[in-house]
Every structure is written in C-alpha cells, then in structure tokens.
Short mmCIF file of C-alpha atoms in Angstrom, two decimals:
data_model
loop_
_atom_site.label_atom_id
_atom_site.label_comp_id
_atom_site.label_asym_id
_atom_site.label_seq_id
_atom_site.Cartn_x
_atom_site.Cartn_y
_atom_site.Cartn_z
CA TRP A 140 0.00 0.00 0.00
CA ILE A 141 1.62 3.23 -1.19
CA LEU A 142 0.23 6.60 -0.24
CA LYS A 143 1.19 10.17 -1.01
CA LEU A 144 0.19 12.69 1.62
CA ASP A 145 0.14 16.47 1.45
CA ALA A 146 1.68 18.70 4.14
CA ALA A 147 -1.53 18.47 6.21
CA GLY A 148 -1.53 14.66 6.09
CA THR A 149 -4.42 14.38 3.63
CA ILE A 150 -4.17 11.54 1.09
CA VAL A 151 -3.29 12.88 -2.38
CA TRP A 152 -3.30 9.42 -3.98
CA GLN A 153 -2.94 5.79 -2.98
CA ASN A 154 -2.30 2.52 -4.76
CA THR A 155 -2.26 -1.09 -3.62
CA ILE A 156 0.39 -3.02 -5.57
CA GLY A 157 1.14 -6.73 -5.46
CA GLY A 158 -0.38 -10.16 -5.98
CA ASN A 159 -1.50 -13.33 -4.22
CA GLY A 160 1.51 -13.65 -1.88
CA ASP A 161 3.32 -11.46 0.62
CA ASP A 162 4.51 -8.16 -0.89
CA GLN A 163 6.69 -6.06 1.41
CA LEU A 164 8.34 -2.77 0.52
CA SER A 165 11.64 -1.76 2.11
CA GLN A 166 12.63 1.60 0.64
CA ILE A 167 11.30 4.31 -1.64
CA HIS A 168 13.20 7.16 -3.30
CA GLN A 169 11.96 9.93 -5.55
CA THR A 170 13.52 9.91 -9.03
CA THR A 171 14.55 12.98 -11.04
CA ASP A 172 11.43 12.72 -13.24
CA GLY A 173 9.11 13.03 -10.22
CA GLY A 174 8.35 9.30 -10.03
CA TYR A 175 9.48 6.87 -7.34
CA ILE A 176 11.74 3.81 -7.27
CA ILE A 177 10.74 1.15 -4.76
CA GLY A 178 12.64 -1.91 -3.54
CA GLY A 179 11.16 -4.77 -1.59
CA THR A 180 10.39 -8.48 -1.47
CA THR A 181 7.60 -10.52 -3.01
CA SER A 182 6.31 -14.09 -2.96
CA SER A 183 3.55 -13.28 -5.48
CA ASP A 184 3.36 -14.77 -8.95
CA ASP A 185 0.33 -12.88 -10.27
CA GLY A 186 -1.37 -9.48 -10.19
CA ASP A 187 1.19 -6.69 -10.57
CA VAL A 188 4.12 -9.11 -10.11
CA VAL A 189 5.66 -10.54 -13.28
CA GLY A 190 8.71 -12.80 -13.50
CA PHE A 191 8.69 -14.39 -10.03
CA ASN A 192 11.57 -16.91 -9.90
CA GLY A 193 10.64 -19.12 -6.96
CA GLU A 194 7.80 -21.08 -5.48
CA PRO A 195 5.80 -19.56 -2.62
CA PRO A 196 6.48 -19.24 0.30
CA PHE A 197 9.95 -18.27 -0.96
CA ASP A 198 10.65 -14.65 -1.97
CA ASP A 199 12.36 -12.61 -4.68
CA TYR A 200 13.81 -9.14 -4.69
CA TRP A 201 11.16 -6.89 -6.21
CA ILE A 202 12.00 -3.54 -7.75
CA PHE A 203 9.52 -1.29 -9.48
CA LYS A 204 9.03 2.29 -10.56
CA ILE A 205 5.84 4.27 -10.21
CA SER A 206 4.84 7.57 -11.77
CA ALA A 207 4.34 10.80 -9.84
CA SER A 208 0.66 9.77 -9.53
CA GLY A 209 1.42 6.24 -8.23
CA GLU A 210 0.90 4.10 -11.35
CA ILE A 211 3.36 1.27 -12.11
CA LEU A 212 5.74 2.12 -14.98
CA TRP A 213 7.83 -1.08 -14.81
CA GLN A 214 8.73 -3.86 -12.37
CA ASN A 215 11.14 -6.78 -12.13
CA CYS A 216 11.72 -9.78 -9.83
CA LEU A 217 15.25 -10.99 -9.13
CA GLY A 218 16.22 -14.18 -7.37
CA SER A 219 16.39 -17.96 -7.36
CA ILE A 220 14.03 -20.78 -6.40
CA SER A 221 14.89 -20.12 -2.75
CA HIS A 222 14.58 -17.04 -0.53
CA GLU A 223 15.85 -13.55 -1.39
CA ASP A 224 15.01 -10.60 0.86
CA CYS A 225 15.63 -7.02 -0.35
CA GLU A 226 16.28 -4.48 2.41
CA GLY A 227 17.88 -1.53 0.63
CA VAL A 228 17.79 0.29 -2.71
CA THR A 229 19.62 3.37 -3.94
CA LYS A 230 20.04 5.28 -7.17
CA SER A 231 23.15 5.07 -9.36
CA PRO A 232 24.55 8.12 -11.21
CA ASP A 233 24.06 6.31 -14.55
CA GLY A 234 20.29 6.05 -14.05
CA GLY A 235 20.32 2.48 -12.71
CA TYR A 236 19.82 1.19 -9.19
CA PHE A 237 21.66 -0.86 -6.56
CA LEU A 238 19.87 -3.23 -4.17
CA THR A 239 21.02 -5.21 -1.14
CA GLY A 240 19.61 -7.81 1.22
CA THR A 241 20.07 -11.58 1.29
CA CYS A 242 20.11 -14.64 -0.93
CA GLU A 243 20.04 -18.26 0.21
CA SER A 244 21.08 -20.40 -2.77
CA ASN A 245 22.59 -20.47 -6.25
CA GLY A 246 20.38 -20.59 -9.33
CA GLY A 247 18.25 -18.21 -11.34
CA ASP A 248 19.82 -14.76 -11.01
CA VAL A 249 22.05 -15.80 -8.07
CA THR A 250 25.60 -17.09 -8.50
CA GLY A 251 28.49 -17.35 -6.04
CA ASN A 252 26.42 -18.07 -2.94
CA HIS A 253 28.56 -19.42 -0.08
CA PHE A 254 26.04 -22.19 0.76
CA SER A 255 24.30 -20.20 3.45
CA ILE A 256 22.59 -16.83 3.73
CA ASP A 257 24.72 -14.24 1.92
CA MET A 258 24.55 -10.50 1.53
CA TRP A 259 23.35 -10.05 -2.06
CA VAL A 260 24.22 -6.86 -3.95
CA VAL A 261 22.53 -6.31 -7.31
CA LYS A 262 22.88 -3.66 -10.01
CA VAL A 263 19.98 -3.08 -12.40
CA ASP A 264 19.57 -0.64 -15.27
CA SER A 265 17.02 2.19 -15.56
CA ILE A 266 14.17 -0.27 -16.26
CA GLY A 267 15.12 -2.86 -13.65
CA GLU A 268 17.01 -5.35 -15.83
CA LEU A 269 19.88 -7.18 -14.11
CA LEU A 270 23.36 -5.88 -15.02
CA TRP A 271 25.39 -7.74 -12.38
CA GLN A 272 25.05 -9.41 -8.99
CA ARG A 273 27.41 -10.36 -6.18
CA SER A 274 26.91 -12.81 -3.29
CA LEU A 275 29.06 -11.73 -0.35
CA GLY A 276 29.88 -13.54 2.86
CA GLY A 277 30.98 -16.89 4.19
CA TYR A 278 29.43 -20.07 5.58
CA GLY A 279 27.44 -18.22 8.26
CA THR A 280 24.54 -15.80 7.92
CA ASP A 281 25.46 -12.51 6.22
CA GLN A 282 22.76 -9.86 5.82
CA GLY A 283 22.67 -6.64 3.78
CA GLU A 284 20.54 -3.94 5.41
CA SER A 285 21.36 -0.69 3.62
CA ILE A 286 23.21 0.54 0.54
CA VAL A 287 24.51 3.90 -0.67
CA CYS A 288 26.16 4.98 -3.90
CA LEU A 289 28.96 7.53 -3.59
CA ALA A 290 29.75 10.34 -6.04
CA ASP A 291 32.48 8.23 -7.70
CA SER A 292 29.92 5.41 -8.38
CA THR A 293 31.41 3.12 -5.74
CA ILE A 294 28.96 1.46 -3.37
CA ILE A 295 28.92 0.88 0.37
CA ALA A 296 26.67 -1.90 1.66
CA ALA A 297 26.01 -2.19 5.39
CA GLY A 298 24.70 -5.15 7.35
CA TYR A 299 25.92 -7.84 9.69
CA THR A 300 27.81 -11.12 9.58
CA PHE A 301 28.08 -14.38 11.51
CA SER A 302 30.86 -15.65 9.22
CA ASP A 303 34.62 -15.82 9.74
CA ASP A 304 35.59 -17.10 6.28
CA GLY A 305 34.92 -16.37 2.59
CA ASP A 306 34.72 -12.60 2.10
CA ILE A 307 34.96 -11.95 5.86
CA THR A 308 38.52 -11.27 6.98
CA PHE A 309 37.91 -11.16 10.74
CA LEU A 310 35.01 -11.77 13.14
CA TYR A 311 35.14 -10.19 16.60
CA GLY A 312 32.23 -12.03 18.19
CA ALA A 313 29.07 -14.00 17.45
CA THR A 314 27.65 -11.25 15.22
CA ASP A 315 29.51 -8.24 13.83
CA ALA A 316 28.41 -5.17 11.94
CA TRP A 317 29.76 -5.44 8.39
CA LEU A 318 30.57 -2.74 5.85
CA VAL A 319 31.65 -3.59 2.31
CA LYS A 320 32.84 -1.12 -0.31
CA LEU A 321 32.38 -2.26 -3.92
CA SER A 322 33.45 -0.83 -7.25
CA SER A 323 30.73 0.23 -9.71
CA ASP A 324 31.00 -3.25 -11.29
CA GLY A 325 30.74 -5.17 -8.01
CA GLU A 326 34.34 -5.92 -7.09
CA ILE A 327 35.26 -5.72 -3.39
CA ILE A 328 37.47 -2.70 -2.62
CA TRP A 329 37.47 -3.26 1.16
CA SER A 330 35.50 -5.08 3.82
#
C-alpha cells in the first residue's frame, strides 16, 4: 500500500500493488522525473508481479518504478528458487539502481552463494534489468541492510555477519556489523 500525503496529512493518492503472496516494501526514493523507485520483497506470482523466480512461500527481490501519480511504470523480480530478501535500494549516477539484502542459494539470477545466507548486492539498469550481482559472505549468515552509492559510483553496503571465512577477513564475536565497499561493477574494494 503506497500513499502520497500532502503537508496536512491528507491523502493525495494511494495505490495497492502486489499479488496473491506477501509483498513487502523496504525503501522508496523519488527519481529525477518526479516518479518513485521502490525496492522490496515478493512471494507473489500474479497481479502486478511478473517474473517471479521461486515457489511460494519463498521470496524474490522486487523492484519497481511508479509515476508521480502512483501508477506502475515497470517492475522486475530478481532471485532464485529459494529465498531472497531485499532491504535496501539506492540510485546510481548512470540512471540504474543498486539493491542489497540476502540470498540463500545459487540458481536463477544468483551465483556465487557461499552455501548459506549471503549478503546479495545487485545492479539493475534504468528499467530494472539485471546488469550484475554479487553474493558476499561466508558459511554463516550474512545480511545486507542498507546501501549507498557515492559520487564516484562506488557502493557501500552495510549489514551484519556471523561468518569468519569467505569474504569476511575477521570476526570479533558471534555477530559483527559489516561494511563492504564495492566498485561500480561489483568488485570488493574493502570489507
């Protein structure tokens, strides 16, 4: 359920978007054309959701763009036959978008999973088509929670880790906060 409110809190417009499963939105950002880019997670395979990769109750990343009046302009699902959970989305200077969250297996759009829950960073173009993806982590649970794109087009993804192997160089305790800086094409700069 997406609503636009005026300064007094009155509803300007509203739209219910989704399908027969669970549809959860994580972040929304206004785009330069007055529309909005929205990242979230879906287990729907009908209604407004097209291209779902899994089988309910599993989830896909779900990214879509709406107009300034709340109508869907485009949407895309990204994932595998298992569970992917999108927590963060941000704009890229080239008109595309970066997303982060988790992935749980290889297959479909996901490659390089460390056989557990990985932080999954995805780059899509201006209409939501996959450009590249990167599974980050080790054999423990590794979660992406937030993502930002810097002026030089590098990316910083923030989350947490339970791993002490793979892409994790050191673990202080049971669970650590984890920051990863990536190049604009998904290569790790530092962790």
